[in-house]
mmCIF file of C-alpha atoms in Angstrom:
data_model
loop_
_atom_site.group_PDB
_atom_site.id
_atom_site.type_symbol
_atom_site.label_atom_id
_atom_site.label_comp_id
_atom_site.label_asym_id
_atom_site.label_seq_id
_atom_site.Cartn_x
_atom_site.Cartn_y
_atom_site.Cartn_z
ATOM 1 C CA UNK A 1019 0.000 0.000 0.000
ATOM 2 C CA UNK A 1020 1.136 3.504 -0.814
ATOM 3 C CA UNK A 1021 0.706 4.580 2.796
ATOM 4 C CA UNK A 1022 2.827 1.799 3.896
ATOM 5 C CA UNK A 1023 5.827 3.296 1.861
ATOM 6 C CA UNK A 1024 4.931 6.668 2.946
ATOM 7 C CA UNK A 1025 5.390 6.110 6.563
ATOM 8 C CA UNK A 1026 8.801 3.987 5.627
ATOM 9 C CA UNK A 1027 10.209 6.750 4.253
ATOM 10 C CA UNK A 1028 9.061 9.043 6.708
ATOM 11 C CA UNK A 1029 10.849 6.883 9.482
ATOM 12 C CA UNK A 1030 13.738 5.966 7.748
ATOM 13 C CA UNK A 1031 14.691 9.351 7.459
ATOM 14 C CA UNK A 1032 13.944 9.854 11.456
ATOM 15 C CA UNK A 1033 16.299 6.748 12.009
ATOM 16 C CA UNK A 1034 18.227 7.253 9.082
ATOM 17 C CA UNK A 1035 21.899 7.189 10.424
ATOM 18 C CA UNK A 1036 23.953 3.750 9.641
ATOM 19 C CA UNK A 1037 23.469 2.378 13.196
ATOM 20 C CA UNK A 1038 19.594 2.763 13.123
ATOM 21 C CA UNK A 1039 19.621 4.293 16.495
ATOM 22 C CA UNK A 1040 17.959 7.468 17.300
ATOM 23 C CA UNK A 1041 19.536 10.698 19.027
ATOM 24 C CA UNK A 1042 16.933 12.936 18.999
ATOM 25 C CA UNK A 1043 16.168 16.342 20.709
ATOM 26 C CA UNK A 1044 12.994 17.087 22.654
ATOM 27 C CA UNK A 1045 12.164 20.910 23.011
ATOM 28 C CA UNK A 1046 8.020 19.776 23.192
ATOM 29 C CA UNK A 1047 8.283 20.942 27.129
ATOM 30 C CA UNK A 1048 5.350 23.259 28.026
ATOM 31 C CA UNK A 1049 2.438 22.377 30.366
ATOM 32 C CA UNK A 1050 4.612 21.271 33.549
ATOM 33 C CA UNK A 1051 6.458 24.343 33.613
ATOM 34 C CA UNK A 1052 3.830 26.800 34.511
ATOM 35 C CA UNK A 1053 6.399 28.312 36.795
ATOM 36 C CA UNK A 1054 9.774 28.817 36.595
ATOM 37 C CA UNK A 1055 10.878 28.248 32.730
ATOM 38 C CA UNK A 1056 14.576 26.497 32.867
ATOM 39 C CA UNK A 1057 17.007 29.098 31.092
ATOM 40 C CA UNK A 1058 17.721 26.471 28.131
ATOM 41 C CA UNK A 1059 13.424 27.062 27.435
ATOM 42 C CA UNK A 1060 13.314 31.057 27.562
ATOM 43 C CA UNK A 1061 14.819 31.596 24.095
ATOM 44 C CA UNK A 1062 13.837 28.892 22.166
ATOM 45 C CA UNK A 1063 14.459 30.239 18.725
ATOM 46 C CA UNK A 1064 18.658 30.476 20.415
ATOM 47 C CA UNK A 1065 18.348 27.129 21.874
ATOM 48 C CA UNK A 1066 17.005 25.809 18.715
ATOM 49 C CA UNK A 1067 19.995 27.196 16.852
ATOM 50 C CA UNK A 1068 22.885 25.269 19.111
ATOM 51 C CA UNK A 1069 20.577 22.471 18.741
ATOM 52 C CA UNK A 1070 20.456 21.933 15.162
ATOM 53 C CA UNK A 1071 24.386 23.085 14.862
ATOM 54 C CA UNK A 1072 25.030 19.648 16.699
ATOM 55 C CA UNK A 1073 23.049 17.948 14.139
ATOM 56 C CA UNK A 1074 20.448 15.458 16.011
ATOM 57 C CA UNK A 1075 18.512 12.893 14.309
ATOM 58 C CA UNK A 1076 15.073 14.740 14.640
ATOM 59 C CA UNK A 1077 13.888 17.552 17.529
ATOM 60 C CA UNK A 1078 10.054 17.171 18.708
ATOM 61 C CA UNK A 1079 8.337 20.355 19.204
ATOM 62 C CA UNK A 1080 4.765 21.649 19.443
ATOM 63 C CA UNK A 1081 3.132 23.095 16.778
ATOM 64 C CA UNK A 1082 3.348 26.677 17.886
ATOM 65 C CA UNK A 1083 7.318 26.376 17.818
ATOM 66 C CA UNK A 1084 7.394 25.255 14.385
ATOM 67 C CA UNK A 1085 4.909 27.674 12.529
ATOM 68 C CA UNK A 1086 7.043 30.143 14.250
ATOM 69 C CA UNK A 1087 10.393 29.223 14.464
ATOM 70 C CA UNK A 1088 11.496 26.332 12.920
ATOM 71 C CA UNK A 1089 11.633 27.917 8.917
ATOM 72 C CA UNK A 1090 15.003 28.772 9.256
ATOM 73 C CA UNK A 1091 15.884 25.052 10.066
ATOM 74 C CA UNK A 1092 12.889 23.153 7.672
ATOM 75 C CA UNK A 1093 14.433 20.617 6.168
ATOM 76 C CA UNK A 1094 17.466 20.213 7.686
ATOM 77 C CA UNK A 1095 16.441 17.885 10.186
ATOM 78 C CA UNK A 1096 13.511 15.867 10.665
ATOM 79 C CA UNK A 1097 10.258 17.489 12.735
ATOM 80 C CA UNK A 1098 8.309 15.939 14.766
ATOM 81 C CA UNK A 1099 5.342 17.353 16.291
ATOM 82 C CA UNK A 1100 3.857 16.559 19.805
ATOM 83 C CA UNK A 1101 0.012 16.448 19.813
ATOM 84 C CA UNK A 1102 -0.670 16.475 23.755
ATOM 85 C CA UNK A 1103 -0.349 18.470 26.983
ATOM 86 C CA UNK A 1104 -1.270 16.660 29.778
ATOM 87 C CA UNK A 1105 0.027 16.948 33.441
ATOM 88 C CA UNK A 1106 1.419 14.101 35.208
ATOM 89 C CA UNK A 1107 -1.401 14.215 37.768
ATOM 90 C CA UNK A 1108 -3.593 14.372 34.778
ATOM 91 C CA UNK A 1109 -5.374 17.490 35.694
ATOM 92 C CA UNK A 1110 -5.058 18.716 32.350
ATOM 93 C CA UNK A 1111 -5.126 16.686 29.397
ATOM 94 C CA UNK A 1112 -6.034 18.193 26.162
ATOM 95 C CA UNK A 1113 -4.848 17.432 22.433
ATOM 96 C CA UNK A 1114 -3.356 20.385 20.940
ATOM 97 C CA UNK A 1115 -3.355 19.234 17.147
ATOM 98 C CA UNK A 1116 -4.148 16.674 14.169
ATOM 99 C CA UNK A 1117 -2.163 14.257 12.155
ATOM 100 C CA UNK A 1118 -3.450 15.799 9.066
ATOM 101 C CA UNK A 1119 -2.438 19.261 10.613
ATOM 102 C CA UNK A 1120 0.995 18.242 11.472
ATOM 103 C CA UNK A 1121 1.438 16.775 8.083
ATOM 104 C CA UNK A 1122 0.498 20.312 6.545
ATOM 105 C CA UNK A 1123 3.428 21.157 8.504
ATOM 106 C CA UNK A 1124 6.236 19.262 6.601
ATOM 107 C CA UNK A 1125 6.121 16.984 9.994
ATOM 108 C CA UNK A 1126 8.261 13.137 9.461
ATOM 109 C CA UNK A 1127 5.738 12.336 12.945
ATOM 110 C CA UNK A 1128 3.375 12.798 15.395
ATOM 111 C CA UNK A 1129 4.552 12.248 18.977
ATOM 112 C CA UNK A 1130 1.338 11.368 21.214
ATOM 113 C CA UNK A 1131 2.214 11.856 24.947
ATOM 114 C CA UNK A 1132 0.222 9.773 27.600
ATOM 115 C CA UNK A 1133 0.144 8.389 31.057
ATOM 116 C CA UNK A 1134 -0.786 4.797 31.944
ATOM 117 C CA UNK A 1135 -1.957 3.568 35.586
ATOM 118 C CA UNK A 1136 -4.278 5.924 37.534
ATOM 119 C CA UNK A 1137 -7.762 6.952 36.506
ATOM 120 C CA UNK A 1138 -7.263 8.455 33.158
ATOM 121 C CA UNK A 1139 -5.489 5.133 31.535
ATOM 122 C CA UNK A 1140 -8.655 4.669 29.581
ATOM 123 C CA UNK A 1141 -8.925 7.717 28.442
ATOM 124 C CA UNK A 1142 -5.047 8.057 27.184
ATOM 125 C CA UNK A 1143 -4.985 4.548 25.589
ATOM 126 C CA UNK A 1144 -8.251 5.923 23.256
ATOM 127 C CA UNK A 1145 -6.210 9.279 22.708
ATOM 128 C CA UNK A 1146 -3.566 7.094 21.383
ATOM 129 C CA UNK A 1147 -5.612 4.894 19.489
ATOM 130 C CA UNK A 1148 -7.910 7.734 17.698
ATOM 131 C CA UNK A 1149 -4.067 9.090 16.475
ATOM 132 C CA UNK A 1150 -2.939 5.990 15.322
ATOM 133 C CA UNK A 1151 -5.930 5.153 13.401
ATOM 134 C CA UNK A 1152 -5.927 8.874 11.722
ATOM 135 C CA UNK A 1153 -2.316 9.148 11.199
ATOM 136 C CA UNK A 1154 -2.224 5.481 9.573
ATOM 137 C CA UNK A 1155 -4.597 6.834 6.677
ATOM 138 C CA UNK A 1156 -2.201 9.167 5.670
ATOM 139 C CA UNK A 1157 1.023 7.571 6.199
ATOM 140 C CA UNK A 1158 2.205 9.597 9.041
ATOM 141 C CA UNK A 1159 3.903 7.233 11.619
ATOM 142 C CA UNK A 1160 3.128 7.740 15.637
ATOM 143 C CA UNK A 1161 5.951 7.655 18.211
ATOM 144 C CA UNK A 1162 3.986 7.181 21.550
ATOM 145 C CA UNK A 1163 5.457 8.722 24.611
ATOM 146 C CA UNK A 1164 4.413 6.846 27.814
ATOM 147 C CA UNK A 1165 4.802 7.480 31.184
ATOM 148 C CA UNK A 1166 3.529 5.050 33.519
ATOM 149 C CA UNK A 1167 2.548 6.934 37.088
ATOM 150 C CA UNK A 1168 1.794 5.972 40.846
ATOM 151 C CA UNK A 1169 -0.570 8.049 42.345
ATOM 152 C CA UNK A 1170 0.342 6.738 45.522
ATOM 153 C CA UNK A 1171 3.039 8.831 45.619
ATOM 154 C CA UNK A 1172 1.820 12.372 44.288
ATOM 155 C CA UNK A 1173 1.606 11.219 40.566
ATOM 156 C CA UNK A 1174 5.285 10.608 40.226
ATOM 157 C CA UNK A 1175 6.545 8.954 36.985
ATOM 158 C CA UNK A 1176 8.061 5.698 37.874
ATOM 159 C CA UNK A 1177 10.645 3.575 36.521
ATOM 160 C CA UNK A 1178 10.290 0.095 37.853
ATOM 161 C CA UNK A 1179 10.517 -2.936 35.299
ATOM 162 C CA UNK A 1180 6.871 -3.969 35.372
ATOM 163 C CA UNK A 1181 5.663 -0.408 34.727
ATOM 164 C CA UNK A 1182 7.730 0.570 32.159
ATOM 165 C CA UNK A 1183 7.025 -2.978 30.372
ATOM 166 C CA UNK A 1184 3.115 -2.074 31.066
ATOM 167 C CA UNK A 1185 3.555 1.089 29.581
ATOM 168 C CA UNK A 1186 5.735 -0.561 26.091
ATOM 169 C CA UNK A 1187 2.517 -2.925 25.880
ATOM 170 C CA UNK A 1188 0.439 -0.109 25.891
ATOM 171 C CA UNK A 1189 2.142 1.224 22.934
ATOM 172 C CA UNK A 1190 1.962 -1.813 21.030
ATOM 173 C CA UNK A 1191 -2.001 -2.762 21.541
ATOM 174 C CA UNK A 1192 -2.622 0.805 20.491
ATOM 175 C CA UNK A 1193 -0.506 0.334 16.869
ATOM 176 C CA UNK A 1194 2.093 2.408 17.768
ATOM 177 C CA UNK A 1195 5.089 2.705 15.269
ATOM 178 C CA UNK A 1196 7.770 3.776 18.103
ATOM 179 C CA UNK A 1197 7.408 3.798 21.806
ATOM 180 C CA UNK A 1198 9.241 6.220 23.922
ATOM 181 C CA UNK A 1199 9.128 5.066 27.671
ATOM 182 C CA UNK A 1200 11.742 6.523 30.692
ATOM 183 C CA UNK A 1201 14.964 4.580 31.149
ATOM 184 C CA UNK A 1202 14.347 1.516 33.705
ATOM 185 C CA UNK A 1203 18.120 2.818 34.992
ATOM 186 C CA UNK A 1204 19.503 -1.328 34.832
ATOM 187 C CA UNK A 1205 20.882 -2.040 31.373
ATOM 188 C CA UNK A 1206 19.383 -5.838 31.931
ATOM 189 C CA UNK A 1207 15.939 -4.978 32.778
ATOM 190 C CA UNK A 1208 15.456 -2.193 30.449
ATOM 191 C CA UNK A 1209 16.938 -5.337 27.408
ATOM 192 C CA UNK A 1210 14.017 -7.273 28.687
ATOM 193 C CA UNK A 1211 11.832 -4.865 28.246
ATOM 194 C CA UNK A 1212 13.059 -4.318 24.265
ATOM 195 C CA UNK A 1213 13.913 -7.948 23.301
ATOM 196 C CA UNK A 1214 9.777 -8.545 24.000
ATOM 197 C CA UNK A 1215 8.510 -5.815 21.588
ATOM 198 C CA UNK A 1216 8.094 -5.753 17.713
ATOM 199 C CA UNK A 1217 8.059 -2.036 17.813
ATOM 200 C CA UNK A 1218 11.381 0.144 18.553
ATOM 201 C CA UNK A 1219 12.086 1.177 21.470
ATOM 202 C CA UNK A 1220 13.442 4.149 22.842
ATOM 203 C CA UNK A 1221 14.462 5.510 26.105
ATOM 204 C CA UNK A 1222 13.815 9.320 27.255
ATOM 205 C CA UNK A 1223 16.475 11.130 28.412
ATOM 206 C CA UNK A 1224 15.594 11.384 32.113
ATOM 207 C CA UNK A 1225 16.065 13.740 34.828
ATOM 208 C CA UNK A 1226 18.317 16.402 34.893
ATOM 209 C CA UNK A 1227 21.704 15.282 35.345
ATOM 210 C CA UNK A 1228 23.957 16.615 37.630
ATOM 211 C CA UNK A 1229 26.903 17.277 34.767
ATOM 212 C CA UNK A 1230 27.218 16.389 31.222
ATOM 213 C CA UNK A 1231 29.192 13.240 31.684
ATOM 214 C CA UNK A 1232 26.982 11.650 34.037
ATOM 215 C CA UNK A 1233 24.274 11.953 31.477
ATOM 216 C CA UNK A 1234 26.843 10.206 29.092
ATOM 217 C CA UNK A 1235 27.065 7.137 31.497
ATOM 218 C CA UNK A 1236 23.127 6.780 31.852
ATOM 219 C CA UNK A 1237 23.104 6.566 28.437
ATOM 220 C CA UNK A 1238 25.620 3.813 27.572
ATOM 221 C CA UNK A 1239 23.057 1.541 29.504
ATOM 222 C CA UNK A 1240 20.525 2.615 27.284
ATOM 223 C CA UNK A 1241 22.553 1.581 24.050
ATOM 224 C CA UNK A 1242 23.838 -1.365 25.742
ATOM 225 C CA UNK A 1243 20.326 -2.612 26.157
ATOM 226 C CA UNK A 1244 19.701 -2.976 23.034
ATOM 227 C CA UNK A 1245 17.129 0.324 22.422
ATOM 228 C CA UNK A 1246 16.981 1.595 19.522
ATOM 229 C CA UNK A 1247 18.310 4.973 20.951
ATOM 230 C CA UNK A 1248 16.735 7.911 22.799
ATOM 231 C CA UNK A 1249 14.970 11.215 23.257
ATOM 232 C CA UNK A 1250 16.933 13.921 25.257
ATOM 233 C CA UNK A 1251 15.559 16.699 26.667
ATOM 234 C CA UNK A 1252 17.278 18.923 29.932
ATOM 235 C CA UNK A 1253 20.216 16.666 29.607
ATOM 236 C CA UNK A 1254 20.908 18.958 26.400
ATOM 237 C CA UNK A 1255 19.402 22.360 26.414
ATOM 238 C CA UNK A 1256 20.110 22.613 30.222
ATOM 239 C CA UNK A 1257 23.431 22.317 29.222
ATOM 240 C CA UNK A 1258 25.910 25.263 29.262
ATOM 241 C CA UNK A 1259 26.774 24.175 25.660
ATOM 242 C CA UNK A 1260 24.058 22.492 24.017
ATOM 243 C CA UNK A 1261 25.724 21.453 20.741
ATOM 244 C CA UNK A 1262 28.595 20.029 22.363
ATOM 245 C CA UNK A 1263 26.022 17.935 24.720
ATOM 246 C CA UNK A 1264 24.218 17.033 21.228
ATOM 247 C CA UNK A 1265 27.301 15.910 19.282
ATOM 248 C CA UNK A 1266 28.545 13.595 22.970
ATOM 249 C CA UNK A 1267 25.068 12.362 22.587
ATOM 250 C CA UNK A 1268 25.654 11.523 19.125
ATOM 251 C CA UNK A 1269 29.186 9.460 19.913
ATOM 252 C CA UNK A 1270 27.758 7.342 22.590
ATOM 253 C CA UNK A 1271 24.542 6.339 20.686
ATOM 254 C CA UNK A 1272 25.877 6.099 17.001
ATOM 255 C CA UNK A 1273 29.235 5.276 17.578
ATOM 256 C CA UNK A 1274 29.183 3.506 21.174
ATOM 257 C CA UNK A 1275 32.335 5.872 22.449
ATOM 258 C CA UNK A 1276 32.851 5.339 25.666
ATOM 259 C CA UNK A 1277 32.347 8.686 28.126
ATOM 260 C CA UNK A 1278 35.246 9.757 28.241
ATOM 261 C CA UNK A 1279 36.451 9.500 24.285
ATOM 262 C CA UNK A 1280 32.945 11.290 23.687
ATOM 263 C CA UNK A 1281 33.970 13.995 26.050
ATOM 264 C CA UNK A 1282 37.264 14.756 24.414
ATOM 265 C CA UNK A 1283 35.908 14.540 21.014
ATOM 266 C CA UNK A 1284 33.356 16.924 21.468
ATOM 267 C CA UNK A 1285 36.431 18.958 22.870
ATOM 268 C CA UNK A 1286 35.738 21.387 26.022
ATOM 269 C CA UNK A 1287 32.827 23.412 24.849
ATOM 270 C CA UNK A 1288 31.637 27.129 25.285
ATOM 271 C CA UNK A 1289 29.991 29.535 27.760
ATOM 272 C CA UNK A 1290 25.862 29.814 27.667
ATOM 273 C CA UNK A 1291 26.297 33.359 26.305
ATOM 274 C CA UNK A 1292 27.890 32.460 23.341
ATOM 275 C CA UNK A 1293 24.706 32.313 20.778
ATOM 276 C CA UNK A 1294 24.810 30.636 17.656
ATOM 277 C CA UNK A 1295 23.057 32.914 14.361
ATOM 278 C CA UNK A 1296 19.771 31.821 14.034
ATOM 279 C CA UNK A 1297 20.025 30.235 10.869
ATOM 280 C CA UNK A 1298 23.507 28.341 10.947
ATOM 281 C CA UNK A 1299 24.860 27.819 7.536
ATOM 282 C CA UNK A 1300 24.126 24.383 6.026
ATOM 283 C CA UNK A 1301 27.279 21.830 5.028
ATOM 284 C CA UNK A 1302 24.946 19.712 2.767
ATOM 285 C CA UNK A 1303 21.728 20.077 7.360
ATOM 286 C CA UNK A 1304 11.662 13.558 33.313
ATOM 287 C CA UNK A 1305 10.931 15.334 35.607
ATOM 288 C CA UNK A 1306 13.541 16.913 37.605
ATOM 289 C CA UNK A 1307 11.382 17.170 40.506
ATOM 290 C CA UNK A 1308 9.383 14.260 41.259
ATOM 291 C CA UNK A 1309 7.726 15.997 44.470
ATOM 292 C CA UNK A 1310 5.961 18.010 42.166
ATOM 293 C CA UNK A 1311 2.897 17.045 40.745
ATOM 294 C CA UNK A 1312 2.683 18.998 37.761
ATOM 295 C CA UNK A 1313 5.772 17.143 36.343
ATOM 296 C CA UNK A 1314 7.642 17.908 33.132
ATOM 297 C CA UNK A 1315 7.944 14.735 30.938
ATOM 298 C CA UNK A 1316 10.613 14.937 28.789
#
């Protein structure tokens, strides 16, 4: 079918470097920071700039970011577009846009954020679902972000082996075409979790690291597990130097450096107040606080 082959192509240019893994950037962070915006979120258009300089394998954004700042970038590397704002206590959960709108936009995806356990799994799973079925008619794939909850404990993501393999199942009964799901933390448990599912796998980047390098090390567990790479968000534009933190990103999940050769190859980095233009010349193109209850995701 010609949707079929549409969708291919779509992800094979989202996991279109030689190791098939994924680095990609997510900038989609909105709802849970009502208060307090982290400094790498105030200028966007800026932090988009070092972002794309370090030349990730997609960024996810909402649609408001892209219809207004992503032009000087279109092309260059793939979009993807995050449909939902929902809190982690679920007190607001709303869809933001369409598959056929995100599609207008140039869009390679549609990124469909949702929480499993609690009283609004129902409700999410159908969310998910309804996109799927949409997006599948015109050949737009889905990457499902899922964050399984305990509201036992304030609404607070959790990581444990049995949720996170709850929440990958979720994505597959719903006809997902990648599932995004937080890092289990144990290279063995999260490889579990990936050997049992026909659709790929990948980890979010997880809380906010206390330095670069300890980010790295997280992440060689994910890529030793077997996932088919991950979605970073505060672990790079928190950073003082985003593009270096996007090109260390890059050596540990394409080419499986090792910490400390990804650190020296990305070389020492610069200051936050050294901005990048906004349109950087072409060569060819979870929650940090888990006390709070209106969590950001990513």
């Amino acid at each position: 079918m010609i949707m079929d082959l549409a969708k291919r192509i779509r992800l094979n240019r989202i996991f279109g470097h030689p190791s098939q893994r994924l680095c990609s950037v997510a900038v989609d962070h909105f709802i849970g920071y009502q208060k307090g915006l982290p400094e790498g979120l105030v200028n966007l258009p800026d932090t988009l700039a070092k972002i794309v300089e370090g030349k990730p394998d997609a960024i996810t954004m909402l649609k408001g970011l892209a219809k207004s700042a992503w032009e000087p970038f279109a092309g260059r590397v793939p979009l993807i577009i995050q449909a939902i704002a929902f809190t982690a206590d679920d007190a607001i959960i709303e869809s933001l846009t369409t598959p056929e709108e995100v599609l207008r936009l140039g869009a390679d995806a549609i990124a469909v954020a949702i929480g499993v356990r609690g009283p609004n799994e129902g409700k999410f799973l159908r969310i998910l679902a309804d996109m799927v079925q949409e997006a599948d008619r015109i050949g737009l794939p889905v990457i499902a972000h899922i964050y399984p909850r305990d509201f036992s404990k304030g609404a607070a993501i959790v990581f444990d082996h049995d949720n996170i393999l709850w929440a990958v199942r979720c994505g597959i009964e719903c006809g997902a075409d990648v599932i995004k799901v937080p890092f289990t933390g144990d290279t063995e448990s999260f490889r579990e979790i990936v050997s049992t599912s026909p659709v790929p796998v990948v980890a979010a980047g997880g809380p906010r690291c206390e330095s670069l390098q300890s980010a790295l090390e997280l992440m060689t567990k994910v890529v030793a597990s077997g996932a088919r790479g991950a979605t970073i968000g505060r672990n790079i534009w928190c950073m003082a130097d985003p593009t270096r933190a996007v090109n260390a990103f890059r050596s540990v999940i394409h080419d499986q450096l090792s910490v400390k050769e990804a650190l020296k190859q990305t070389g020492p980095g610069r200051s936050r107040g050294n901005k990048v233009p906004a349109a950087v010349p072409s060569d060819d193109g979870h929650p940090s606080d888990l006390r709070r209850k209106r969590i950001a995701l990513r």
